[in-house]
Short mmCIF file of C-alpha atoms (C1' of nucleotides) in Angstrom, two decimals:
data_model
loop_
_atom_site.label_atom_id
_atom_site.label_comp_id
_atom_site.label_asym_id
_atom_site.label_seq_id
_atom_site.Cartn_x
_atom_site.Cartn_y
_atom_site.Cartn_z
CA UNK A 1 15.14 137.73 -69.72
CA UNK A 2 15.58 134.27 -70.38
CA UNK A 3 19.21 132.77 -69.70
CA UNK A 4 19.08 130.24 -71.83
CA UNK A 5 20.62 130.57 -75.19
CA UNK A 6 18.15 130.57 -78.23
CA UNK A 7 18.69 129.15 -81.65
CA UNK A 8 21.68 127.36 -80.22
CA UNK A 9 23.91 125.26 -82.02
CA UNK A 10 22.43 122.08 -83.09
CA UNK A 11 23.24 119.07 -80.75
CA UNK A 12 25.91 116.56 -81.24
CA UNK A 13 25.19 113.97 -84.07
CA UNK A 14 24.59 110.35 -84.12
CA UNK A 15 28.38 110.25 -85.49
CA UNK A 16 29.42 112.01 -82.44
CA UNK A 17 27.90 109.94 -80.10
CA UNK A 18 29.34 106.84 -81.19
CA UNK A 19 32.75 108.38 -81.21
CA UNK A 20 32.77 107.68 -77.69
CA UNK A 21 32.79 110.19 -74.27
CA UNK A 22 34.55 112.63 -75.98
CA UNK A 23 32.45 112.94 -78.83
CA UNK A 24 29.58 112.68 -77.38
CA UNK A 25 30.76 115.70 -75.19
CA UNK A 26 31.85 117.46 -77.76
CA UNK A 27 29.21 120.35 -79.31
CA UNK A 28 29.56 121.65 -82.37
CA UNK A 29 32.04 124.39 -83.31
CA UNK A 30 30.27 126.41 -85.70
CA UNK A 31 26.96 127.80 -85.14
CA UNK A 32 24.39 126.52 -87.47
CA UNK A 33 23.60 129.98 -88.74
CA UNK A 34 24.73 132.58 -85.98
CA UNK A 35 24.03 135.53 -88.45
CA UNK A 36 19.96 134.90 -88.57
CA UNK A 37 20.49 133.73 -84.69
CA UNK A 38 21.65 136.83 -83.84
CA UNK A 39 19.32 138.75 -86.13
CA UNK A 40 16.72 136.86 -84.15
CA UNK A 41 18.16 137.34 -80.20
CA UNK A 42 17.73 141.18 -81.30
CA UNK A 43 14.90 141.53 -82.45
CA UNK A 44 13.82 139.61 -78.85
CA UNK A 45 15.77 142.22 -77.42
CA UNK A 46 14.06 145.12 -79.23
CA UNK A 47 10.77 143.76 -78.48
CA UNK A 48 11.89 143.74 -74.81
CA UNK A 49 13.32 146.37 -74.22
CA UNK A 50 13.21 148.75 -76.83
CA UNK A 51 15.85 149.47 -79.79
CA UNK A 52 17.82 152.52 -77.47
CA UNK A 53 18.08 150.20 -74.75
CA UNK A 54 19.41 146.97 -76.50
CA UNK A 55 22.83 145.93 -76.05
CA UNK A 56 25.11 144.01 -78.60
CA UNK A 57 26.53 141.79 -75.43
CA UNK A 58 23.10 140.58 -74.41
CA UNK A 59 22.32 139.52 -78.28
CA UNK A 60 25.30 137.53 -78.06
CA UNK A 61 24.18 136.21 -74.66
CA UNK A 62 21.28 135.02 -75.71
CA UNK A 63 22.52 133.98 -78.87
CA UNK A 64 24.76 131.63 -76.79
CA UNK A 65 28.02 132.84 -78.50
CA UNK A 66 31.19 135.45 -77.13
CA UNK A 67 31.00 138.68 -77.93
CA UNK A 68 33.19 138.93 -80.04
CA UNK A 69 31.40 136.73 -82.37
CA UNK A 70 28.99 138.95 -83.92
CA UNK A 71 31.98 140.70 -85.84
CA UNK A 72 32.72 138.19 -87.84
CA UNK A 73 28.91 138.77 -89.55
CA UNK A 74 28.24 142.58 -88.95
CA UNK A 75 30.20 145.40 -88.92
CA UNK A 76 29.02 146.93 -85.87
CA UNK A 77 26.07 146.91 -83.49
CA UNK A 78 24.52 149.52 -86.29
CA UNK A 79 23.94 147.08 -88.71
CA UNK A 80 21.90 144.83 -86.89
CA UNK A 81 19.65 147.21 -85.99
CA UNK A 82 19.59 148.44 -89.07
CA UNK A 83 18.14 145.39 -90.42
CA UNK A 84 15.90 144.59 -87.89
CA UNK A 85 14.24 148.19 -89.06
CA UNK A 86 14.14 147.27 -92.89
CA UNK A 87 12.46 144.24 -91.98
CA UNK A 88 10.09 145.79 -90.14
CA UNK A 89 8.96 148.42 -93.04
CA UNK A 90 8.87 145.01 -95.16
CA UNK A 91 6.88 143.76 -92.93
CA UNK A 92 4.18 146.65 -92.53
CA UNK A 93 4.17 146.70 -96.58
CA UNK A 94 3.00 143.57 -96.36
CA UNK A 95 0.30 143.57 -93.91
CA UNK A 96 -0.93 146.59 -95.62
CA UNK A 97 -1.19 144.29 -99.06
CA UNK A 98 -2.92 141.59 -97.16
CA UNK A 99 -5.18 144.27 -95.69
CA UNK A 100 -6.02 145.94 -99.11
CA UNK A 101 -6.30 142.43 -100.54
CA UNK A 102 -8.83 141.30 -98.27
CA UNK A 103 -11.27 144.22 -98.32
CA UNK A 104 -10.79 145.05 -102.09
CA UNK A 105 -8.37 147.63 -103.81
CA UNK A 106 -10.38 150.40 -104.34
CA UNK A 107 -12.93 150.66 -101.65
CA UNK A 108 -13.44 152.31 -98.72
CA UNK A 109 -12.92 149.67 -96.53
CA UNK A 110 -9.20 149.15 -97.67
CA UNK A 111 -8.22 152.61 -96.72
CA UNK A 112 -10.08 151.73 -93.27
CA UNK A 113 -8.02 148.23 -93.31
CA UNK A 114 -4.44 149.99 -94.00
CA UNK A 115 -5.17 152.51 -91.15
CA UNK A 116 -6.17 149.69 -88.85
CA UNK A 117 -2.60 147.57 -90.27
CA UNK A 118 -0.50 150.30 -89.19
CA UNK A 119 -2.24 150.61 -85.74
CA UNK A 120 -1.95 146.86 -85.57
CA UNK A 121 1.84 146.82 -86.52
CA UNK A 122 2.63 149.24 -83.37
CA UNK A 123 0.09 147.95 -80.52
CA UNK A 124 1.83 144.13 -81.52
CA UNK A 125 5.37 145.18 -82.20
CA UNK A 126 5.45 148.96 -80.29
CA UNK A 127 9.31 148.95 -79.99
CA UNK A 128 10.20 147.84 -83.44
CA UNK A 129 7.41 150.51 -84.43
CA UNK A 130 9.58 152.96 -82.35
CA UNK A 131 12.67 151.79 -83.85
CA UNK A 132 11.31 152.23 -87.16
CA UNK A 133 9.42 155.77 -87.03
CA UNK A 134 11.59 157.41 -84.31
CA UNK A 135 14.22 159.68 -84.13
CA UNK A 136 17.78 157.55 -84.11
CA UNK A 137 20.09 159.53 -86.76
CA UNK A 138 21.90 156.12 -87.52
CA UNK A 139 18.77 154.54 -88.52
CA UNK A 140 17.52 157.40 -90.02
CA UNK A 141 20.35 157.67 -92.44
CA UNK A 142 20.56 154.07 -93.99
CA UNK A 143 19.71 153.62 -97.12
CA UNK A 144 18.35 150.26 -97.37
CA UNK A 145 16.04 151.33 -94.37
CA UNK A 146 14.94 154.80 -96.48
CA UNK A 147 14.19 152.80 -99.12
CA UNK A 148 12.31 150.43 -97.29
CA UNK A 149 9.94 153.03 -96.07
CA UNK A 150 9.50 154.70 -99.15
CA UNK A 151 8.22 151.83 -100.85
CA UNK A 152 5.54 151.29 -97.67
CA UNK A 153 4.46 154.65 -97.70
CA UNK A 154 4.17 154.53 -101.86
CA UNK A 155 1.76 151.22 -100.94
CA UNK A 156 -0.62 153.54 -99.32
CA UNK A 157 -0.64 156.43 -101.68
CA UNK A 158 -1.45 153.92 -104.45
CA UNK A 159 -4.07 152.43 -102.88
CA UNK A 160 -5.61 155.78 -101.99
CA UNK A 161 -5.51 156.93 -105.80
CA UNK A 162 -7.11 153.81 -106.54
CA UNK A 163 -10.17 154.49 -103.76
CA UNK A 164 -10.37 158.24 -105.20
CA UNK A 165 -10.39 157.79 -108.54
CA UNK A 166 -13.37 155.63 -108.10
CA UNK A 167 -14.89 157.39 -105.56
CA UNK A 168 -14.79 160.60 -107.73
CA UNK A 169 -12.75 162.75 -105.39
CA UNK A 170 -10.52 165.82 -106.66
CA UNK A 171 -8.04 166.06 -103.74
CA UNK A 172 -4.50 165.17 -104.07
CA UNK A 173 -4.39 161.90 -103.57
CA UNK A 174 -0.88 162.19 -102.08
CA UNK A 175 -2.25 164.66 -99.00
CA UNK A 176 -4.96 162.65 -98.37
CA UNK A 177 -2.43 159.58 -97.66
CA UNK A 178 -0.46 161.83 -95.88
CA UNK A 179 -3.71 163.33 -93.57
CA UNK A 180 -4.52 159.15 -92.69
CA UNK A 181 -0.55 158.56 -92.01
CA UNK A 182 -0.74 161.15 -89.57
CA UNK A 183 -3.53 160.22 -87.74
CA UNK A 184 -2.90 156.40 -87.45
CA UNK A 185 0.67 157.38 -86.57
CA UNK A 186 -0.42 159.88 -83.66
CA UNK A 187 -2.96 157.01 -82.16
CA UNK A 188 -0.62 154.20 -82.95
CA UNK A 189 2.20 156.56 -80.60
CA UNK A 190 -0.48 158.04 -78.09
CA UNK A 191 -1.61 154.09 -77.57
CA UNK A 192 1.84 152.80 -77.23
CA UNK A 193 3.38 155.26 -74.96
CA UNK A 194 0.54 155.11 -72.92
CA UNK A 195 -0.68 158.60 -73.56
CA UNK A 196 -4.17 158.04 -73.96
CA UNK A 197 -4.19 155.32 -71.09
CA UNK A 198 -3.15 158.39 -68.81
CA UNK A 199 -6.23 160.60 -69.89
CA UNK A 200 -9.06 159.02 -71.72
CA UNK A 201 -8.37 154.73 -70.73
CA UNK A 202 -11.80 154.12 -72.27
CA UNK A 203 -11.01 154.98 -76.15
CA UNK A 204 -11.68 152.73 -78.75
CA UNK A 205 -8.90 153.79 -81.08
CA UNK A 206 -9.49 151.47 -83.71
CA UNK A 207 -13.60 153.16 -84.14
CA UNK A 208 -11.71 156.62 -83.97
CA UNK A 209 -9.15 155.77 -86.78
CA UNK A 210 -12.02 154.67 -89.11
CA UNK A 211 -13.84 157.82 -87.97
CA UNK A 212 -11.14 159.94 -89.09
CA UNK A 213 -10.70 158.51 -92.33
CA UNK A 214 -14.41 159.03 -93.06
CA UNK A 215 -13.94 162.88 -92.35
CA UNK A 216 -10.73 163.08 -94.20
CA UNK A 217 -12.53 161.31 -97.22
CA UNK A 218 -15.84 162.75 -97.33
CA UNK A 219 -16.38 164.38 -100.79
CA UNK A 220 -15.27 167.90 -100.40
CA UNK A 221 -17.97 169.73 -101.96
CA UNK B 1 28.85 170.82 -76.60
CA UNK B 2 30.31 173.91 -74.47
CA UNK B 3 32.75 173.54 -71.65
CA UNK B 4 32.82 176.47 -70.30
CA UNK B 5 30.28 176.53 -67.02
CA UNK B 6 26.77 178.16 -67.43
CA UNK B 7 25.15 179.44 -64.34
CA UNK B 8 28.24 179.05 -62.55
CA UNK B 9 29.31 180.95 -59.42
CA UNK B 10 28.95 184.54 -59.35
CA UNK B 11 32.51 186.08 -59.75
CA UNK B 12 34.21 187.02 -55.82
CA UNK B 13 32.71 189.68 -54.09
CA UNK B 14 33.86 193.02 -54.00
CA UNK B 15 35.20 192.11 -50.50
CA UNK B 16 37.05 189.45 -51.49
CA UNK B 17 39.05 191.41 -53.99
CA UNK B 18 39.65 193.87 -51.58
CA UNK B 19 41.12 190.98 -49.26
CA UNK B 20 44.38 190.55 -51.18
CA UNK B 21 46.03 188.06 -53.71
CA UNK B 22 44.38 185.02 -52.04
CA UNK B 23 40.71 186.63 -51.63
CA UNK B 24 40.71 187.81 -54.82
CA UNK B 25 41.35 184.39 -56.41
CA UNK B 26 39.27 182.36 -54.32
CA UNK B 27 35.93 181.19 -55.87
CA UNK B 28 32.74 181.19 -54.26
CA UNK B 29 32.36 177.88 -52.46
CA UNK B 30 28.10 177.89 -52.58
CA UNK B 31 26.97 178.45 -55.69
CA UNK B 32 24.19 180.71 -55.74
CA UNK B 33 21.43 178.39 -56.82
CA UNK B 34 23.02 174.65 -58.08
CA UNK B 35 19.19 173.01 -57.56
CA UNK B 36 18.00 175.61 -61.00
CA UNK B 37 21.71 175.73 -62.29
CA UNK B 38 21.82 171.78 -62.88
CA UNK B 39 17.96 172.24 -63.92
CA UNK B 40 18.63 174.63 -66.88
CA UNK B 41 21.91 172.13 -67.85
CA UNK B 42 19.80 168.91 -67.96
CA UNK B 43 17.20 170.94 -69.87
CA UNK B 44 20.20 172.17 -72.27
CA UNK B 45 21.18 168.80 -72.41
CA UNK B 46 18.01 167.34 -73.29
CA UNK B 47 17.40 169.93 -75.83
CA UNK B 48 20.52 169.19 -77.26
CA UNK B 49 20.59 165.26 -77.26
CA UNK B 50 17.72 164.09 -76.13
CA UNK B 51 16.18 162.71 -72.76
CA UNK B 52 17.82 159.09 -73.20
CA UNK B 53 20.95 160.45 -74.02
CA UNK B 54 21.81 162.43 -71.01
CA UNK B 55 23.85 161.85 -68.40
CA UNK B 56 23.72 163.40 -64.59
CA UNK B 57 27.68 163.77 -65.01
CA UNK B 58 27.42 166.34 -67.90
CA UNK B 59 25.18 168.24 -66.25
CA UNK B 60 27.30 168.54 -63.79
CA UNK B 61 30.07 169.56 -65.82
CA UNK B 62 28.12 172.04 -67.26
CA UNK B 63 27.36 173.77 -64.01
CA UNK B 64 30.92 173.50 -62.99
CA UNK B 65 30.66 171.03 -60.14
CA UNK B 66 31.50 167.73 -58.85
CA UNK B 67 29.58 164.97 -60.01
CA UNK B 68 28.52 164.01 -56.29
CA UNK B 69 26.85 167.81 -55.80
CA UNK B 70 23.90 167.23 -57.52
CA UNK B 71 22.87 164.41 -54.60
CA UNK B 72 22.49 167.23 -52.35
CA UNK B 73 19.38 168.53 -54.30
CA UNK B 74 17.81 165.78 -56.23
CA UNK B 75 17.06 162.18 -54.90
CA UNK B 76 18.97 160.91 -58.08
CA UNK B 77 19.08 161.24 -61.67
CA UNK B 78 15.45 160.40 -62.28
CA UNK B 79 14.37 163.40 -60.61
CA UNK B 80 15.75 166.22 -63.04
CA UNK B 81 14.05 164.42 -65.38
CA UNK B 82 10.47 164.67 -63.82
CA UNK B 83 10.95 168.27 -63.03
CA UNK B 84 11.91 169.29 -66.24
CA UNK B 85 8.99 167.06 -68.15
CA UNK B 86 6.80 168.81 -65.52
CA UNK B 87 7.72 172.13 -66.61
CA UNK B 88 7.38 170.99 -70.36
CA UNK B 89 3.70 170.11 -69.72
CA UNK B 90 3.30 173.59 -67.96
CA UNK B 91 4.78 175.56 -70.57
CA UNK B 92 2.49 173.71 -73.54
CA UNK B 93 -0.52 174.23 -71.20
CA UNK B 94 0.31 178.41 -71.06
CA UNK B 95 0.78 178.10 -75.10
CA UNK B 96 -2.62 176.61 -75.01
CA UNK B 97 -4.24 179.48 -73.32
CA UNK B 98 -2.60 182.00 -75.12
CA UNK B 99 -3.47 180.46 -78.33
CA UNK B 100 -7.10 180.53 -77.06
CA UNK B 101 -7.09 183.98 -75.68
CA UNK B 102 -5.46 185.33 -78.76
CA UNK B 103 -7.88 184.21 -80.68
CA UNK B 104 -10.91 184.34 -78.76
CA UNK B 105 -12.67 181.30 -76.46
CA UNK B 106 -15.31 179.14 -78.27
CA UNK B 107 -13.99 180.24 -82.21
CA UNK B 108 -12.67 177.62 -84.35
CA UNK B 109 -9.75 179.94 -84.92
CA UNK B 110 -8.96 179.13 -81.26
CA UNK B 111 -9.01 175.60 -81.77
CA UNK B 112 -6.96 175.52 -84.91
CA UNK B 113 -4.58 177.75 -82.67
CA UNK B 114 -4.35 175.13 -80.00
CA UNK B 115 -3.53 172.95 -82.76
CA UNK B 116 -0.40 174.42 -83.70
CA UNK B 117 0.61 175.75 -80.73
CA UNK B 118 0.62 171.70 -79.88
CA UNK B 119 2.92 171.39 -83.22
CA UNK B 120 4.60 174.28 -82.64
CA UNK B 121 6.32 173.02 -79.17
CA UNK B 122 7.05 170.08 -80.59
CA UNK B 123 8.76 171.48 -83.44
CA UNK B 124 10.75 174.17 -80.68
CA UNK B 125 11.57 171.55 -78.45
CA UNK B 126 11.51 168.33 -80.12
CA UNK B 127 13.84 166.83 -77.59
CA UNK B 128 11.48 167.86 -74.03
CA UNK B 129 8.32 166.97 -76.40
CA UNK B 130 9.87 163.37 -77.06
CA UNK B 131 10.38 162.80 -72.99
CA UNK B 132 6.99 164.49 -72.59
CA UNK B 133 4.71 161.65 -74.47
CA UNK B 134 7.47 159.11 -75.13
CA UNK B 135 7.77 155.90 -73.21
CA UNK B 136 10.03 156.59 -70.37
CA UNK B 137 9.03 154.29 -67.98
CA UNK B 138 9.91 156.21 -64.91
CA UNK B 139 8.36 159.37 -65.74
CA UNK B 140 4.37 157.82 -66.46
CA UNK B 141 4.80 156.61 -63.18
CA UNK B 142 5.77 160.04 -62.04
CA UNK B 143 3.18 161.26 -59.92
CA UNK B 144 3.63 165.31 -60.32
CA UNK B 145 4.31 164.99 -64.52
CA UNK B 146 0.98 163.19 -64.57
CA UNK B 147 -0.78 165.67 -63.31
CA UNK B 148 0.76 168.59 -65.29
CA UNK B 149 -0.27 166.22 -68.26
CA UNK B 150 -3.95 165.97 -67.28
CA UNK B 151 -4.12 169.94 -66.60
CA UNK B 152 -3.14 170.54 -70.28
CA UNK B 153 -5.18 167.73 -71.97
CA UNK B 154 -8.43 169.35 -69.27
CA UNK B 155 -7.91 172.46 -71.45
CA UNK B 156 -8.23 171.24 -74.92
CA UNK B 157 -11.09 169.75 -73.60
CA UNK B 158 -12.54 172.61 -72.28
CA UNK B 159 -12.18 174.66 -74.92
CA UNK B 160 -13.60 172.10 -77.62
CA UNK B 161 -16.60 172.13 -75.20
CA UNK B 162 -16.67 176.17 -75.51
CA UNK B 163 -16.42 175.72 -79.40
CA UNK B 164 -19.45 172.99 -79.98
CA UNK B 165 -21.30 174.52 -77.69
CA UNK B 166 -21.37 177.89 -79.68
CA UNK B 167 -21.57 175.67 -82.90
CA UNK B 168 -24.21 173.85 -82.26
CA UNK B 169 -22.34 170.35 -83.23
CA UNK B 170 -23.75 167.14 -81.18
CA UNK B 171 -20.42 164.94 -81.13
CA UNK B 172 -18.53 164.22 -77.18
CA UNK B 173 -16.53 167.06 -76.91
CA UNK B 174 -14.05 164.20 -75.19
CA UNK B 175 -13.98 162.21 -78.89
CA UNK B 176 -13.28 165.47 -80.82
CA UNK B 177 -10.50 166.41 -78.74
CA UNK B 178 -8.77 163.26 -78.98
CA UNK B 179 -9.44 163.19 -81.77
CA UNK B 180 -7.51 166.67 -82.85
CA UNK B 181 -5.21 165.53 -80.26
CA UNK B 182 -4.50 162.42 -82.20
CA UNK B 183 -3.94 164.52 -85.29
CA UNK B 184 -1.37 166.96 -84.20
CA UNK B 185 0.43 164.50 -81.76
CA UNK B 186 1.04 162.16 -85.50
CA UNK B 187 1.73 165.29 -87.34
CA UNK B 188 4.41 166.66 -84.57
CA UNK B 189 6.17 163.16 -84.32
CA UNK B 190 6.84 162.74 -88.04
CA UNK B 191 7.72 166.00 -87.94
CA UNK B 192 10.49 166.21 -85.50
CA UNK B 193 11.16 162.49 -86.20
CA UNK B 194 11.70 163.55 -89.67
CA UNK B 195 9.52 161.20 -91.12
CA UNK B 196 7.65 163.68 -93.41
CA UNK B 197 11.08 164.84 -94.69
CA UNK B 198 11.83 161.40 -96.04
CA UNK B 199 8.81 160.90 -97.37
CA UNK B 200 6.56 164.32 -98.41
CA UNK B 201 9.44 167.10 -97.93
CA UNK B 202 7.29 169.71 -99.36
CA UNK B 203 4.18 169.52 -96.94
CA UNK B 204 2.93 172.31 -94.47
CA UNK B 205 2.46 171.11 -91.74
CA UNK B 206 0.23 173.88 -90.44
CA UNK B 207 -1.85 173.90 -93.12
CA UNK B 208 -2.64 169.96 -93.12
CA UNK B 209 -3.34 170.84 -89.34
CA UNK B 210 -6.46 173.69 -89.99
CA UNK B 211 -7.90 171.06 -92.82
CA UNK B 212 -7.99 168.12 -90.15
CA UNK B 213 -9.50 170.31 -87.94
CA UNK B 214 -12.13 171.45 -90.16
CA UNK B 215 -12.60 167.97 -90.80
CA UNK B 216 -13.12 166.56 -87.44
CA UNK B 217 -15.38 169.81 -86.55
CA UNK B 218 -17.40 169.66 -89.44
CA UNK B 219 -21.25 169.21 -88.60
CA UNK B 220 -21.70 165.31 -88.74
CA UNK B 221 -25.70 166.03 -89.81
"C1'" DT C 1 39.48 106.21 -99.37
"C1'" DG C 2 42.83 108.68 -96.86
"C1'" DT C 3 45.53 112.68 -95.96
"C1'" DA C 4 47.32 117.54 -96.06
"C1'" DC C 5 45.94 121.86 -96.00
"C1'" DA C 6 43.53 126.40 -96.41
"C1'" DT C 7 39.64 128.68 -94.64
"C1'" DC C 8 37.29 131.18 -91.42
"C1'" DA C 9 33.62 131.09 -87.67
"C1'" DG C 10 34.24 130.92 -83.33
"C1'" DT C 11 36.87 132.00 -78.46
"C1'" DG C 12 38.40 134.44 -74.35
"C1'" DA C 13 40.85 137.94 -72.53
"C1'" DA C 14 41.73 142.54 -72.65
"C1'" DC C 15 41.29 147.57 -73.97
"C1'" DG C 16 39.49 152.21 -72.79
"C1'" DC C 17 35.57 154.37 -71.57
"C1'" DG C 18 32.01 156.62 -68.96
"C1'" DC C 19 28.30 156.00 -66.17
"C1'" DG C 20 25.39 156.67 -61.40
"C1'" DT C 21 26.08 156.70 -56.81
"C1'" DT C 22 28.42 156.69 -52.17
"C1'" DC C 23 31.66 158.24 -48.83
"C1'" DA C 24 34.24 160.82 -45.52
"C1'" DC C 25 35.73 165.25 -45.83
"C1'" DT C 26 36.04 170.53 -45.90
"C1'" DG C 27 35.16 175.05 -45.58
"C1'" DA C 28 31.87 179.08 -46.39
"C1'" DT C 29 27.94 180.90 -44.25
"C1'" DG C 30 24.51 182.58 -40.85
"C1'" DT C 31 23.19 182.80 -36.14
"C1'" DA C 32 23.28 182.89 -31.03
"C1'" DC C 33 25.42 184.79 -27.50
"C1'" DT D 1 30.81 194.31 -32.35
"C1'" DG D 2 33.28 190.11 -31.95
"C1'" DT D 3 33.47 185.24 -31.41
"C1'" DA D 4 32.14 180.25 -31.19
"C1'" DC D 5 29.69 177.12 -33.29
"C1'" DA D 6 26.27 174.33 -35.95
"C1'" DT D 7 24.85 173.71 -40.51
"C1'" DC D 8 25.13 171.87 -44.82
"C1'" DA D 9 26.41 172.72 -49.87
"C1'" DG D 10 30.12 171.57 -51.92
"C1'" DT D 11 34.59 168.32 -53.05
"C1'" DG D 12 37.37 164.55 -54.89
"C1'" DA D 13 38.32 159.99 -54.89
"C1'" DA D 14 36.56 155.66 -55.26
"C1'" DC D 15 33.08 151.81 -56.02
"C1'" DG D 16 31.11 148.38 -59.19
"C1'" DC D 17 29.30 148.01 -63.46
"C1'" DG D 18 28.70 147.04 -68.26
"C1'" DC D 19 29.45 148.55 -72.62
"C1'" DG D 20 31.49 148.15 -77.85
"C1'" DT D 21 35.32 146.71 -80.03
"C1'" DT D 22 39.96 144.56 -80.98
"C1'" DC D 23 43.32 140.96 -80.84
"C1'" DA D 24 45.87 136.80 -81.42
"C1'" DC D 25 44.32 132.39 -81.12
"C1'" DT D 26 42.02 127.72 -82.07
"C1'" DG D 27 39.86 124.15 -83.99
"C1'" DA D 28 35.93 122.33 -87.00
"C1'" DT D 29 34.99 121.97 -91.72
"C1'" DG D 30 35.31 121.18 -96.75
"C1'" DT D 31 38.23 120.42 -100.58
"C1'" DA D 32 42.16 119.04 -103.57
"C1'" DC D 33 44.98 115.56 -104.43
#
DNA sequence: TGTACATCAGTGAACGCGCGTTCACTGATGTAC
DNA sequence: TGTACATCAGTGAACGCGCGTTCACTGATGTAC
């Protein structure tokens, strides 16, 4: 962990420096934006170290401030989190636009492309992913965080109504989504926790996600 | 959270309240077996809070004895831990063969079976299935857990070998069963993590299990 | 332009808390004689 | 059978640690006049 603070205050300005050795001395007061700088110094922290292990007095520590500081812009330690998490669910919505963007709303290859997204989302940010999907009953009862993850999960059920409807499939759209979301989220978790390192290291998981959404897919009679 | 002792001392002796006021009021000084005792509270513990959230000290308060006993049968903390995770793998591994031998070696009923008897700990022990395949850090490195893990991911294996083999299907028995594996592993974690709840309340799980199954085992030509 | 003042983002010290682990100790137990 | 003794599973107090949060405060900043 790097000592040195992060988004630190801005240095002194020209004005300061001609004001002599005490100005030039002199560092600003106020942070330039300490909410968004702590925001930041946690979500370091998360990707370090994971969201159960993070503590409030090393965001402020890396944030270069006391810690008493972060009061005066959260309410508690909760609420950072909290937002870290929303942000991430914004953040997988997005990828998984980009991804159905790229390959074409309605084919097969954009179901392929969300399922690879999600994988993507946990093998580059696996703590955050934890954070977001695991079991913390704080997290788990925000709103803004629910909400967050209903609208990414209603991304992916849309798109798969749009691949069935031209692909002239009958199932329920809705439990097909819900068949992918559990796979990619069991080898998005089996990768990150190092579960499939332990037993089969040589697994390509991104071949056996697009395998599985072929068999989930295939026209059912 | 209870406070009053499990597996504590066995009450005095016979004897002892034979012996007179002080006999009869003195306490066994050895407990009768502290090493399973503080076991059985850390696995109560775990159960009941989950493997990040428990602490060597209520454990001890649990069994009813100084925080400093526990040193005399475990190198530290880290060591109830492994033990207990060990047993977890051991118990799902017995499931496993139940499930088969209930059902009959080389049916697909058997592997649907191992399926949910995978979902089915989870959903029993959420807490000791968490520690299990979560990322502790300390426990993959653990040696004996390990081991236990690669004994009950051998006998999926195995039994997906008995199944194809009877079925005549070509596929790696090693890519099918990690590839069920991958299924139920995704479907227990949203599951316990409560994911499914916030998102598809009114699925069954089991069911969604057998159709992945029959997915994955269907003949690929 | 200069000055008085309200605002409020920061400080730093302290709080109560509970943890894991160590230490010298104590006293129940089983065994050798 | 009775006794001396070694063993070692327990105790209880203490250690150093770091946490989240609160508190009265300070001083930089922007604004009204």
């Amino acid at each position: 962990l790097s000592t040195t603070p992060i988004h630190a205050p801005p240095e002194p300005s020209e004005a300061d420096a001609h004001a002599g050795d005490a100005g030039a001395r002199r560092l600003r007061y106020h942070h330039g934006d300490l909410r968004e700088a702590l925001i930041a110094a946690t979500h370091e922290l998360v990707i370090e170290r994971g969201g159960e292990n993070f503590t409030l007095a090393d965001a402020c520590r890396v944030a270069g401030v006391s810690t008493a500081a972060p009061y005066k812009h959260f309410r508690d330690k909760q609420e950072i989190l909290e937002i870290i998490c929303r942000r991430g669910f914004d953040r997988m919505t997005a990828n998984i636009h980009a991804a159905i963007a790229t390959h074409g709303s309605g084919t097969f290859a954009a179901i392929v492309a969300i399922g690879h997204a999600y994988i993507d989302f946990a093998r580059h940010e696996p703590a955050l992913f934890r954070l977001m999907f695991g079991q913390h009953p704080v997290l788990k009862a925000a709103e803004p965080v629910d909400m967050a993850g209903q609208a990414c999960f209603g991304s992916v059920i849309q798109e798969v109504q749009n691949y069935i409807a031209t692909a002239g499939i009958k199932t329920d759209p809705r439990v097909i989504a819900v068949q992918l979301w559990t796979f990619v989220h069991g080898a998005s978790c089996l990768l990150i926790d190092g579960d499939y390192a332990k037993v089969a290291p040589d697994i390509d998981v991104d071949a056996l996600a697009s395998a599985a959404a072929a068999a989930f897919l295939k026209p059912s009679n």
